[in-house]
Coordinates of C-alpha atoms in Angstrom, one line a residue:
X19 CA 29.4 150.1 141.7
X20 CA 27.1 149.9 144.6
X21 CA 23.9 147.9 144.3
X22 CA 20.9 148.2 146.1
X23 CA 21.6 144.0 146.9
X24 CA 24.6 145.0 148.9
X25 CA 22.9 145.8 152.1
X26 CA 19.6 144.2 151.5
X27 CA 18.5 141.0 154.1
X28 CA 15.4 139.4 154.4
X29 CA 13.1 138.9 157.2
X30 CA 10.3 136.0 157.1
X31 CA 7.3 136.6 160.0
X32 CA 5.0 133.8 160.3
X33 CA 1.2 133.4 158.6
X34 CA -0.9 131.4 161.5
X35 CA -3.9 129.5 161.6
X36 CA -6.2 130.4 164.2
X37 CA -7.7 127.3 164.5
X38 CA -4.8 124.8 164.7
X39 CA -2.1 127.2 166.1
X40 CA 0.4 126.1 163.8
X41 CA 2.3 128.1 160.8
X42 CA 0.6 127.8 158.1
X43 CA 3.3 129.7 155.8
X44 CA 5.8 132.4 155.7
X45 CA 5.8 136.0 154.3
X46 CA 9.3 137.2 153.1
X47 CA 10.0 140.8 153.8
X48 CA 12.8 143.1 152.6
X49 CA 14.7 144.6 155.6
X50 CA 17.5 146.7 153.7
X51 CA 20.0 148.5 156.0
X52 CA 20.0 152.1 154.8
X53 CA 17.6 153.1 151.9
X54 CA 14.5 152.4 150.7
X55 CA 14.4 149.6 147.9
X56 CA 10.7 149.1 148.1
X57 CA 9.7 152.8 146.9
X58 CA 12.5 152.0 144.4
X59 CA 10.8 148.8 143.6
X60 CA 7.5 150.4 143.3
X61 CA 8.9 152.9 140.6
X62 CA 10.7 150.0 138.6
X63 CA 9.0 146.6 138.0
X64 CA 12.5 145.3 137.2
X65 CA 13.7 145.6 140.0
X66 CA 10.5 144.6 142.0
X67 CA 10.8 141.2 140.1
X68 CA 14.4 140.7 141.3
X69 CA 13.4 141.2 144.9
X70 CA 10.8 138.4 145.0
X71 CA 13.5 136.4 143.2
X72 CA 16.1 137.5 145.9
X73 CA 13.5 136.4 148.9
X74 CA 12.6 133.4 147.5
X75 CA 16.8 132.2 147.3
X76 CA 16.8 134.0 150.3
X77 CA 14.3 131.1 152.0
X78 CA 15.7 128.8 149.9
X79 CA 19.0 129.0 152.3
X80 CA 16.9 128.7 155.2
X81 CA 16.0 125.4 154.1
X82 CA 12.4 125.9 155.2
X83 CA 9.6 123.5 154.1
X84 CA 7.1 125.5 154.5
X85 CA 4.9 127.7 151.9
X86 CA 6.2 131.2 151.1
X87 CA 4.5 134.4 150.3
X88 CA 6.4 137.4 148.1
X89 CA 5.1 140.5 147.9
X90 CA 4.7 142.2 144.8
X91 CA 2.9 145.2 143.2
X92 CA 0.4 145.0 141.1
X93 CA 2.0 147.5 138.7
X94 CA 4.8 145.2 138.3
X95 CA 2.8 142.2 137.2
X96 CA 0.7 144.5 134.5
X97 CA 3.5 146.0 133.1
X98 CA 6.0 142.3 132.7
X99 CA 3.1 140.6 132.3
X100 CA 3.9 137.8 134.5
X101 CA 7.3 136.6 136.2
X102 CA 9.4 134.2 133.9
X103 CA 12.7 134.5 136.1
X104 CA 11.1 133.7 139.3
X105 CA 9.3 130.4 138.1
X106 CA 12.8 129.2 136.9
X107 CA 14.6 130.2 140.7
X108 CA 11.4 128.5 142.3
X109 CA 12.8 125.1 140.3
X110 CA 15.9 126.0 140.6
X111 CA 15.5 126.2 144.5
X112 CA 13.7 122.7 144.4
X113 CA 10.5 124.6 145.1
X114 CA 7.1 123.6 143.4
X115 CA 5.4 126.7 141.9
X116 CA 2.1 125.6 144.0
X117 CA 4.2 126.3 147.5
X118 CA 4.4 130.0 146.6
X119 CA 1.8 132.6 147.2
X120 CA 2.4 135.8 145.5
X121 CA 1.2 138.8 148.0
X122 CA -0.7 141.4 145.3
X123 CA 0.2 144.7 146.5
X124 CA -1.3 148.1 145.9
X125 CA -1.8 150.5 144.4
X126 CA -4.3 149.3 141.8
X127 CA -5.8 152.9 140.9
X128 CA -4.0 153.8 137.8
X129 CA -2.9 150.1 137.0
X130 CA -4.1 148.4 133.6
X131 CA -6.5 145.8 134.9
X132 CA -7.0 143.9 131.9
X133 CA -3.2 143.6 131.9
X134 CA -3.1 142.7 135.5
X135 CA -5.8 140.3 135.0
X136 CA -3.5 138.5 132.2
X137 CA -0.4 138.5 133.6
X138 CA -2.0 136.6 137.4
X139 CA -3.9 134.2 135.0
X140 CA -0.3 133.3 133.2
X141 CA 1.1 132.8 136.9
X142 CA -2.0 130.7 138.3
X143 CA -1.2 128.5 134.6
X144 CA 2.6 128.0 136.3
X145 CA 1.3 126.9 139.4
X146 CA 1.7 129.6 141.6
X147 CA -1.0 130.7 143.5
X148 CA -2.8 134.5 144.5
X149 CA -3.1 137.0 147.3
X150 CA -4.9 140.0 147.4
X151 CA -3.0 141.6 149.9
X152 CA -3.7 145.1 151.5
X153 CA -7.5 144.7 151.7
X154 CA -9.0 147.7 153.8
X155 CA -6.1 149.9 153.6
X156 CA -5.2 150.3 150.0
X157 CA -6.9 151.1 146.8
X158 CA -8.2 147.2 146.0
X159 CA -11.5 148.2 143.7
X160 CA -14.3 145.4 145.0
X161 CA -14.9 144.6 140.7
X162 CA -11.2 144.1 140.8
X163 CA -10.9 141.9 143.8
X164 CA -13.6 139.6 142.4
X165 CA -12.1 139.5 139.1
X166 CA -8.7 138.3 140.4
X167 CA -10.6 135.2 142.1
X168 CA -7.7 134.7 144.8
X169 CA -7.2 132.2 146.6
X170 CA -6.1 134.4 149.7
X171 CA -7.7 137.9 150.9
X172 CA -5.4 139.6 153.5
X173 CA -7.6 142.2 155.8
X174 CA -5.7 145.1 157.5
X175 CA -6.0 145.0 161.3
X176 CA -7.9 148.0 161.1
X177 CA -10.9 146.4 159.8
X178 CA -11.3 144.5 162.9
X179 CA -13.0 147.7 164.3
X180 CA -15.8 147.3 161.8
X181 CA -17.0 143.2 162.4
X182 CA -19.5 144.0 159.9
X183 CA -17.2 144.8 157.0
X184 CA -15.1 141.6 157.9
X185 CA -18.3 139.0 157.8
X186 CA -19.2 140.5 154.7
X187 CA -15.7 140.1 152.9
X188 CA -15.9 136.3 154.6
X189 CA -18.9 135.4 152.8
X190 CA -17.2 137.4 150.0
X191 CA -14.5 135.5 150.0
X192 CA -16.5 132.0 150.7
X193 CA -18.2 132.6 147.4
X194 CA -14.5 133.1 145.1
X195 CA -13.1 130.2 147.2
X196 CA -10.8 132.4 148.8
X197 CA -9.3 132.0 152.9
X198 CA -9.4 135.2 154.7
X199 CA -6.6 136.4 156.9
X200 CA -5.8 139.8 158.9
X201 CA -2.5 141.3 158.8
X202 CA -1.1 143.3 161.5
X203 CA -2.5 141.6 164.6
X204 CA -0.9 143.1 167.5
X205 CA -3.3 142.6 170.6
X206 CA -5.5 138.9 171.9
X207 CA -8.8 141.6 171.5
X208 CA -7.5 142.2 167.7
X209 CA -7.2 138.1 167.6
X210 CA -10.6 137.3 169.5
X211 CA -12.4 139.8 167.0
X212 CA -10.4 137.8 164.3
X213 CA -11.4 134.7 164.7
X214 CA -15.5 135.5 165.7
X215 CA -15.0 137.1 162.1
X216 CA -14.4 134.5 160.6
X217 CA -10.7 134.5 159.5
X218 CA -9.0 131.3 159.1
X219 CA -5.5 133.0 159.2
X220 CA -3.6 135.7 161.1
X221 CA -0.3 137.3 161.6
X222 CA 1.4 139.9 163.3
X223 CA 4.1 141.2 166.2
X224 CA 1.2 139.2 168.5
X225 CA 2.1 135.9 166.9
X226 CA 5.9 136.4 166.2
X227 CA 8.0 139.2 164.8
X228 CA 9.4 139.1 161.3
X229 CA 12.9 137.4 161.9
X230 CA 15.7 137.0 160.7
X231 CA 15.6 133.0 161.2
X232 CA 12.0 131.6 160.4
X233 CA 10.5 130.8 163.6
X234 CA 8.8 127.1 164.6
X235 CA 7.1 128.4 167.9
X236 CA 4.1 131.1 168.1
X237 CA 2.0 132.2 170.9
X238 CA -1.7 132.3 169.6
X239 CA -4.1 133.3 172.7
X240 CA -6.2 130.8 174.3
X241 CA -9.4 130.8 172.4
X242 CA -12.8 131.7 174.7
X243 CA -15.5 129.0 174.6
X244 CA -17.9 131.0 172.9
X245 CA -15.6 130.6 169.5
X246 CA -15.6 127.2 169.6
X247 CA -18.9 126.9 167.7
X248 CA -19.9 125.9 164.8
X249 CA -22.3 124.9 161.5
X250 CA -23.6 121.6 162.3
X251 CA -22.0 120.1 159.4
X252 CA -18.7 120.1 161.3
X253 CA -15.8 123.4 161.1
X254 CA -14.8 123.2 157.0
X255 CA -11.7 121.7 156.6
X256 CA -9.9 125.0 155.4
X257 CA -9.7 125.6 159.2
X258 CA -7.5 122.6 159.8
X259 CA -4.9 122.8 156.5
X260 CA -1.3 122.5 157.6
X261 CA 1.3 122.7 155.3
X262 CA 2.2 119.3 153.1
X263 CA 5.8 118.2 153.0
X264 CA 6.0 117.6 149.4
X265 CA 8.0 116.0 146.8
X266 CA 8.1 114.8 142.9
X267 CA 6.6 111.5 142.3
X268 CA 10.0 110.7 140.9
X269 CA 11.4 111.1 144.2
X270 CA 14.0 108.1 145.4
X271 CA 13.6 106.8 149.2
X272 CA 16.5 108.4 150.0
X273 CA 15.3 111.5 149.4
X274 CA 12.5 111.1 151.2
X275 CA 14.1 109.4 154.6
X276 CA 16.6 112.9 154.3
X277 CA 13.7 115.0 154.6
X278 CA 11.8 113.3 157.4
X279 CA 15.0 112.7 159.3
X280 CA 15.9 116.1 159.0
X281 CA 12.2 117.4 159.6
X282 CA 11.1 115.5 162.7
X283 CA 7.5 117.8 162.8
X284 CA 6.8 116.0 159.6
X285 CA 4.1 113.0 159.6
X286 CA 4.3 111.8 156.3
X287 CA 5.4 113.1 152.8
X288 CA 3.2 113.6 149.7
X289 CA 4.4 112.7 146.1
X290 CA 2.8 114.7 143.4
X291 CA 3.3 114.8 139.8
X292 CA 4.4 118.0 138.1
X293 CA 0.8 119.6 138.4
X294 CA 1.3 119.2 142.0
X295 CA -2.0 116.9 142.2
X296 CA -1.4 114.0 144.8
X297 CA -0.2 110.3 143.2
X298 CA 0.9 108.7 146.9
X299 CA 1.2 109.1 150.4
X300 CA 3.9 108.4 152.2
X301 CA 3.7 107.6 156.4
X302 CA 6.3 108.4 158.5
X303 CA 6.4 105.7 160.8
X304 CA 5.7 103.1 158.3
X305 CA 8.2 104.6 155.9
X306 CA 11.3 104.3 158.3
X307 CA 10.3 100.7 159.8
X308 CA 10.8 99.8 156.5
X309 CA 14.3 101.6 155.6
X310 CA 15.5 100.7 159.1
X311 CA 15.1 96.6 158.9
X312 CA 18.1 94.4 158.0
X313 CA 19.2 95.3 154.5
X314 CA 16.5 98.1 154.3
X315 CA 18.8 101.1 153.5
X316 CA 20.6 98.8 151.3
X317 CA 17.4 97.7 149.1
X318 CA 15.3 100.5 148.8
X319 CA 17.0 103.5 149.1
X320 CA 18.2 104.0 145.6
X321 CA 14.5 102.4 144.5
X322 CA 11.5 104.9 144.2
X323 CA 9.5 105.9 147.1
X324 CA 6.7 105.7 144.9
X325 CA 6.6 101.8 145.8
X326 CA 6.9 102.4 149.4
X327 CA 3.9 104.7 149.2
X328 CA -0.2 104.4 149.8
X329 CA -2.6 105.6 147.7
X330 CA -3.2 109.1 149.0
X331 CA -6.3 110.1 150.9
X332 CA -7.9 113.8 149.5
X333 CA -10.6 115.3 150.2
X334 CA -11.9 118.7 148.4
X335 CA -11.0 122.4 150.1
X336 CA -14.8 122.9 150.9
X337 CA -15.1 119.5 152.5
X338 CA -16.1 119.2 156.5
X339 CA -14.7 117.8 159.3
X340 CA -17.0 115.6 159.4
X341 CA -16.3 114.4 155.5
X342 CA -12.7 114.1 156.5
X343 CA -13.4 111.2 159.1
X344 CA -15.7 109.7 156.6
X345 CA -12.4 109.1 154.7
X346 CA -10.5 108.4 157.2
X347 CA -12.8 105.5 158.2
X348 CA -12.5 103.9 155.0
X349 CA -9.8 101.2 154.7
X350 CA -7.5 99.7 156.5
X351 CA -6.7 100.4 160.9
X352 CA -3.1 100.7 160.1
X353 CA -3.8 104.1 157.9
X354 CA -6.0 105.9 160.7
X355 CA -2.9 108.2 161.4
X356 CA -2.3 109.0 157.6
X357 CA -2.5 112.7 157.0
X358 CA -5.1 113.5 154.4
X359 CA -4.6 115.8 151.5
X360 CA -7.1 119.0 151.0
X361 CA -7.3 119.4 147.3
X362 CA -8.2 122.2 145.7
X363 CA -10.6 122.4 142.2
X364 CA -7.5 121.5 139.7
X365 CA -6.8 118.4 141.9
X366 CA -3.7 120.3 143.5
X367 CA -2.5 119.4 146.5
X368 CA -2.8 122.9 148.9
X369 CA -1.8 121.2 152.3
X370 CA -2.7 118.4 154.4
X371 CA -4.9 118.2 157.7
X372 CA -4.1 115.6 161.0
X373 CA -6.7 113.3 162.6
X374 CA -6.0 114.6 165.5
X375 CA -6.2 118.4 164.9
X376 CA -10.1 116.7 163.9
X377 CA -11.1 115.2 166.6
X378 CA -9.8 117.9 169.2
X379 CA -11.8 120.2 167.3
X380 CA -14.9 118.6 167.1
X381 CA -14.5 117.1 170.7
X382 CA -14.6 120.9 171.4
X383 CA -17.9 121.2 169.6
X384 CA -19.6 118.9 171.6
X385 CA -18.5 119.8 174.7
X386 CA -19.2 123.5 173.4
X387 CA -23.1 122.5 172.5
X388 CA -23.7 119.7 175.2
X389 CA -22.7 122.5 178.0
X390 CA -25.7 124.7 176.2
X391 CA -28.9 122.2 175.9
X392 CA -31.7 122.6 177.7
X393 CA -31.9 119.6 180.4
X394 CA -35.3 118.8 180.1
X395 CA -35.4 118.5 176.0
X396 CA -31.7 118.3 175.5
X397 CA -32.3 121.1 173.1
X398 CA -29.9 123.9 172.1
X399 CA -30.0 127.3 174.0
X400 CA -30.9 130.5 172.3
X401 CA -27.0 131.1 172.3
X402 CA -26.8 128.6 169.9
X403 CA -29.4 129.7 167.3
X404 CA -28.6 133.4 167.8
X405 CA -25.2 132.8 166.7
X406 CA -26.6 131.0 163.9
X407 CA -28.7 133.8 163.0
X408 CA -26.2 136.0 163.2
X409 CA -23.8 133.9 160.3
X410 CA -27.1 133.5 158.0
X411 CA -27.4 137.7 158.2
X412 CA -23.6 138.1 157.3
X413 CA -23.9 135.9 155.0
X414 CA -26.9 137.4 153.2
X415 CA -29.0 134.5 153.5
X416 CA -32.9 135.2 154.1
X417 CA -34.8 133.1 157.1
X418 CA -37.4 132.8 159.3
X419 CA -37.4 132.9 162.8
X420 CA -39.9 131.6 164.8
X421 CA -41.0 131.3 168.4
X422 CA -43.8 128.9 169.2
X423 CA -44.8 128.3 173.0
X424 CA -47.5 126.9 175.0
X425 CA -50.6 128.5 175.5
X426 CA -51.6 129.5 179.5
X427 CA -48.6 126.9 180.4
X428 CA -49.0 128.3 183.6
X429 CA -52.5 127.2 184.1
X430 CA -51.7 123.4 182.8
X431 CA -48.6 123.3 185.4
X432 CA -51.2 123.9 188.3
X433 CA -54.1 121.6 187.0
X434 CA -52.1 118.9 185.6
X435 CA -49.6 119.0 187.9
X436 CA -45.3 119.7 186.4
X437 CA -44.7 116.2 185.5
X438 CA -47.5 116.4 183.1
X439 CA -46.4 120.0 182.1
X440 CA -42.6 118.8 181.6
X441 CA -44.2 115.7 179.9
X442 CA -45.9 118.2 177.4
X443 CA -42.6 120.6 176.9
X444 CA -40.5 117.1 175.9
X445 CA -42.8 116.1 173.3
X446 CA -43.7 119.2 171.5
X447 CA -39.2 119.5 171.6
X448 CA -39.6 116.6 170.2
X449 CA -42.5 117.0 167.3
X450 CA -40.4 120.0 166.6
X451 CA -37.1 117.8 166.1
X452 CA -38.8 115.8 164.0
X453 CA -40.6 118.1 161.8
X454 CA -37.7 120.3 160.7
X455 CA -35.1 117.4 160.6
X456 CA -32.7 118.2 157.9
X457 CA -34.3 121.5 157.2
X458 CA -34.3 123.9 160.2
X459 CA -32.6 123.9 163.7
X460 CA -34.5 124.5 167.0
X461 CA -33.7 125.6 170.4
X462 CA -35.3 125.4 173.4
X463 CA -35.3 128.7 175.4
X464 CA -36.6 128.1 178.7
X465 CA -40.1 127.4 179.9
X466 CA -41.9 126.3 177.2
X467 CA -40.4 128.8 174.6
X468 CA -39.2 127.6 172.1
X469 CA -37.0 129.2 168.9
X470 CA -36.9 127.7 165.0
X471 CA -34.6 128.7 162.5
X472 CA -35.3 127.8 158.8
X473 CA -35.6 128.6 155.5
X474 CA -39.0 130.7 154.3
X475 CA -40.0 127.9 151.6
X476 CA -40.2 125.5 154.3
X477 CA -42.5 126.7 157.1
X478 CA -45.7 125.6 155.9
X479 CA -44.0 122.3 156.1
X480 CA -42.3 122.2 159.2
X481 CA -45.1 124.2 161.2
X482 CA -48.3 122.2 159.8
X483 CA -47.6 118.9 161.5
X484 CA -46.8 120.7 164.8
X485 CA -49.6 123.3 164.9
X486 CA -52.1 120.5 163.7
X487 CA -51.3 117.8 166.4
X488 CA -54.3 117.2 169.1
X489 CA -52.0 118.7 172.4
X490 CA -53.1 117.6 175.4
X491 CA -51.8 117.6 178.8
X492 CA -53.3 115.6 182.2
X493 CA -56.3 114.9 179.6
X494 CA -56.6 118.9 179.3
X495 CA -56.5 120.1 175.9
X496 CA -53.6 122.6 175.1
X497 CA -53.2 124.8 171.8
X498 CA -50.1 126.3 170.8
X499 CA -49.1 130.1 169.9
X500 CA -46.5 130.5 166.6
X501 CA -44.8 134.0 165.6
X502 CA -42.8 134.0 162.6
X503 CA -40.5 137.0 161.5
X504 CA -39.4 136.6 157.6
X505 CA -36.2 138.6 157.2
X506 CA -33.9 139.3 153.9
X507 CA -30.9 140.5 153.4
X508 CA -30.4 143.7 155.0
X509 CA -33.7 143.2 157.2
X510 CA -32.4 142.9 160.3
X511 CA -28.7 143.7 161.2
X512 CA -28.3 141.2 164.1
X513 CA -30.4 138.6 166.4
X514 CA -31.6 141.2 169.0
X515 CA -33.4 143.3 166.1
X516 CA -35.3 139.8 164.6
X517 CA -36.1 139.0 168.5
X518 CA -37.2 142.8 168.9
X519 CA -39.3 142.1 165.3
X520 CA -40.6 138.8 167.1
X521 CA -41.8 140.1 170.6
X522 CA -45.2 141.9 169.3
X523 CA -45.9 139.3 166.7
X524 CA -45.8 136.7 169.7
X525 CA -48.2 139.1 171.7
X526 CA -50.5 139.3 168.5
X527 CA -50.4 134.9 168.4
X528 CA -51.3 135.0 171.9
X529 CA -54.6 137.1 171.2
X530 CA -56.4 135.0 169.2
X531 CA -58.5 131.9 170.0
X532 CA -57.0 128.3 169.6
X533 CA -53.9 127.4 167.9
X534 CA -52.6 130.4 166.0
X535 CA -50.1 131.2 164.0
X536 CA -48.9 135.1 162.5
X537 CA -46.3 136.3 160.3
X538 CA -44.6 139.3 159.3
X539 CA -41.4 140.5 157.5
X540 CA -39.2 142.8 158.6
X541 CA -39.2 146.5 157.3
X542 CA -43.0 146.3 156.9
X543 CA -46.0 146.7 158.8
X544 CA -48.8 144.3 159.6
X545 CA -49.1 140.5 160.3
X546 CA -50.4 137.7 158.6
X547 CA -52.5 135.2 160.3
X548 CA -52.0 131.7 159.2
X549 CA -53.7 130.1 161.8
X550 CA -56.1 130.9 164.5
X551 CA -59.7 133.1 165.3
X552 CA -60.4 135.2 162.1
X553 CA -59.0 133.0 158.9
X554 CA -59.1 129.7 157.6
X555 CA -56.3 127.4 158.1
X556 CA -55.3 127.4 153.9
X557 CA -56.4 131.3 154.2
X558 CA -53.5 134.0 153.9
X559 CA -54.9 137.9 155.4
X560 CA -53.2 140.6 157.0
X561 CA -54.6 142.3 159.9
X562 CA -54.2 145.5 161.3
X563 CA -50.6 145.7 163.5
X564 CA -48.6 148.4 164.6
X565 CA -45.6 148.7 162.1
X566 CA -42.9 145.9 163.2
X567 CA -40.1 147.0 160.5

């Protein structure tokens, strides 16, 4: 009798990081010859839980080491209510449950939710972990995506059009703890808009083909400087995860020195125990020095590995670059090249990330801001805090932005003469720096403009010792000019519309006599003067504006 396996192959195509380069898993697609199995499979959940068994033996005889995703529908898991025979072929293949990522597929319209719901919370209890795949272009309800809490969103490439909707489903996805990636990147415009989106992972005929062989090599386009930024607190380490070369903690050193002389890409080799949570660490280099000395092979390769191993270094899926070399530069010189394991809230091991890959990347970062400070303050640009205005609106945070400069600068330049008037632009950089350390960022514009970015509940405090100071240039005294635009979530839709908000309110701070100080929110009218001729430094009024929402 014919079955549908008879001309059925598999194809795996290649799940990329965008910050690293490197594969980060592999997706397992049916390729039959003649028919279509996966209309079949989407009419009979049996046979939809035989394929993903099928591709998983499939990359079993690949002998990849990398993480695997299998697709399948929704409908399927509601209706078995989980996937018993592929947990037993993932240890029968010598796969950990943890290494596979099951790709949820729509349609979800006329599924059972509280079914599907049960049967990925019995999977995520055998280790495996979740995708909610088909984001954009399927029928994914936004209460349903939340309530499946996966740890991977896939975006259709056709999102890419609409930047807004893919910043919004990052900071979505930042607040379930989930990575974002975009399926069915074909052009370096589609990766570019990618990657200033915010995803950490891509794939597509740009990166590599699905294949028949899984691939080690993909082209990912030179990134442009401008994406090189980032938070202060260092790129999160989610950006840097590369897969972990795994094994039990029962594991004997032979086992180990056959999969790192048969996987020469692979640093070092993590032992975990059967909840896949990291118990050593194993180092490449150090490992085979040891197995290759006289009698070496001889004494330790029947003998654990576990006693040939380090304790392992983790840090936590949200951690920072920086956090990462704060581990790093605890203990010993010889471990500096140890791989450290990302972990994710169960204490699971979800891949590792290279000191290296670190310290490129943040090398970048410096080199990215450095190129943009101001010479005379060694301040940021207004690049830089534009950009950062632009993540705090996508992520729905509300802020103030503020532009302070110096009053009739031009007047103090020709009686004081520009050293004096340079002198004076350094140190109110500087009382700025040191007001808002911790709390607020500042850039220095050009001239003597300068831009603050912080949060609303601490302006009193970071303006006060600024606007207060005695300013004096060449023994002339100088006052100040502050305009401050509060906007909320769904204020302002970018940094040229809180600039736009800014421009009359700095034109209305310039009007009055002495130090001043107005502010407004966006959306309504008026202004607020907090300091200056017509209120009392601890009095709050509005004056007449023109509307500035």
């Amino acid at each position: 009798m014919h079955s549908w396996t008879d001309n059925l192959r598999f194809a795996f195509q290649p799940v990329v990081n965008l910050r690293t380069g490197a594969v980060a898993a592999l997706e397992i697609l049916a390729r039959p010859e003649t028919g279509d199995v996966l209309a079949e499979a989407r009419r009979d959940p049996e046979l939809d839980g035989r394929l993903a068994v099928q591709a998983l033996r499939a990359a079993a005889r690949k002998e990849t080491l990398l993480p695997l995703h299998l697709n399948v529908f929704a409908a399927t898991l509601a209706d078995l209510g989980g996937l018993t025979p592929l947990h037993d072929a993932v240890r029968a293949a010598g796969r950990m449950p943890w290494e596979v990522t099951l790709d949820v597929v729509p349609p979800c319209t006329h599924v059972p939710h509280r079914a599907l719901l049960e049967a990925v919370a019995t999977l995520r209890e055998q280790g495996f972990r979740i995708s909610a795949d088909g984001i954009g272009d399927g029928d994914v309800p936004l209460r349903l995506l939340a309530d499946l809490t996966p740890d991977l969103v896939k975006l259709d490439a056709s999102l890419l059009a609409r930047p807004a909707v893919v910043r919004a489903m990052r900071t979505f996805c930042e607040q379930l703890g989930a990575l974002v990636a975009v399926e069915g990147v074909e052009t370096e415009l589609q990766c570019a808009a990618a990657l200033a989106a915010g995803a950490q992972l891509a794939q597509g005929e740009l990166f590599a083909p699905p294949a028949r062989v899984p691939v080690a090599d993909v082209y990912v386009p030179p990134r442009s400087p401008g994406s090189l930024a980032a938070p202060r607190s260092g790129p999160p380490v989610r950006e840097f995860v590369r897969p972990a070369a795994l094994l039990p903690v029962t594991a004997s050193a032979g086992q180990v020195r056959a999969l790192l002389t048969g996987s020469p890409d692979v640093s070092g080799v993590l032992l975990v125990d059967q909840a896949g949570v990291p118990v050593r660490s194993v180092h490449r280099s150090r490992f085979l020095l040891s197995m290759s000395g006289r009698y070496g092979h001889a004494l330790y390769a029947d003998r654990p590995a576990f006693k040939l191993g380090d304790a392992p270094r983790t840090v936590g899926v949200d951690a920072t670059a920086w956090e990462v070399l704060d581990v790093v530069a605890v203990g010993g010189r010889d471990r500096t090249s140890d791989d450290v394991a990302v972990v994710d809230h169960r204490g699971r091991c979800v891949g590792v990330v290279r000191l290296a890959d670190l310290v490129r990347a943040l090398a970048e970062t410096r080199v990215e801001e450095a190129a943009g400070l101001n010479p005379l303050t060694r301040l940021p640009g207004s690049d830089a805090i534009t950009a950062e205005v632009d993540r705090w609106i996508a992520e729905g945070r509300t802020f103030a932005l503020s532009w302070l400069d110096i009053d009739h600068f031009k007047q103090v330049n020709d009686g004081a003469g520009f050293a004096a008037g340079d002198e004076l632009i350094r140190s109110v950089g500087r009382a700025l720096q040191a007001a808002v350390a911790g709390h607020a960022r500042v850039g220095h514009i050009g001239g003597d403009d300068f831009l603050v970015l912080a949060r609303e509940e601490v302006l009193e405090t970071l303006a006060g010792p600024v606007l207060d100071a005695p300013w004096a240039a060449g023994g002339r005294p100088v006052t100040l000019s502050l305009a401050t635009v509060v906007c909320g979530p769904g204020g302002v839709s970018d940094h040229r519309q809180a600039a736009a908000r800014l421009a009359p309110l700095k034109k209305a701070a310039k009007a009055l006599r002495g130090t001043s100080w107005v502010l407004a929110r966006a959306g309504l009218p008026g202004y607020e003067i907090r300091r200056g001729s017509g209120a009392a430094p601890a009095q709050a009024g509005y004056a007449a504006a023109e509307p500035l929402g």
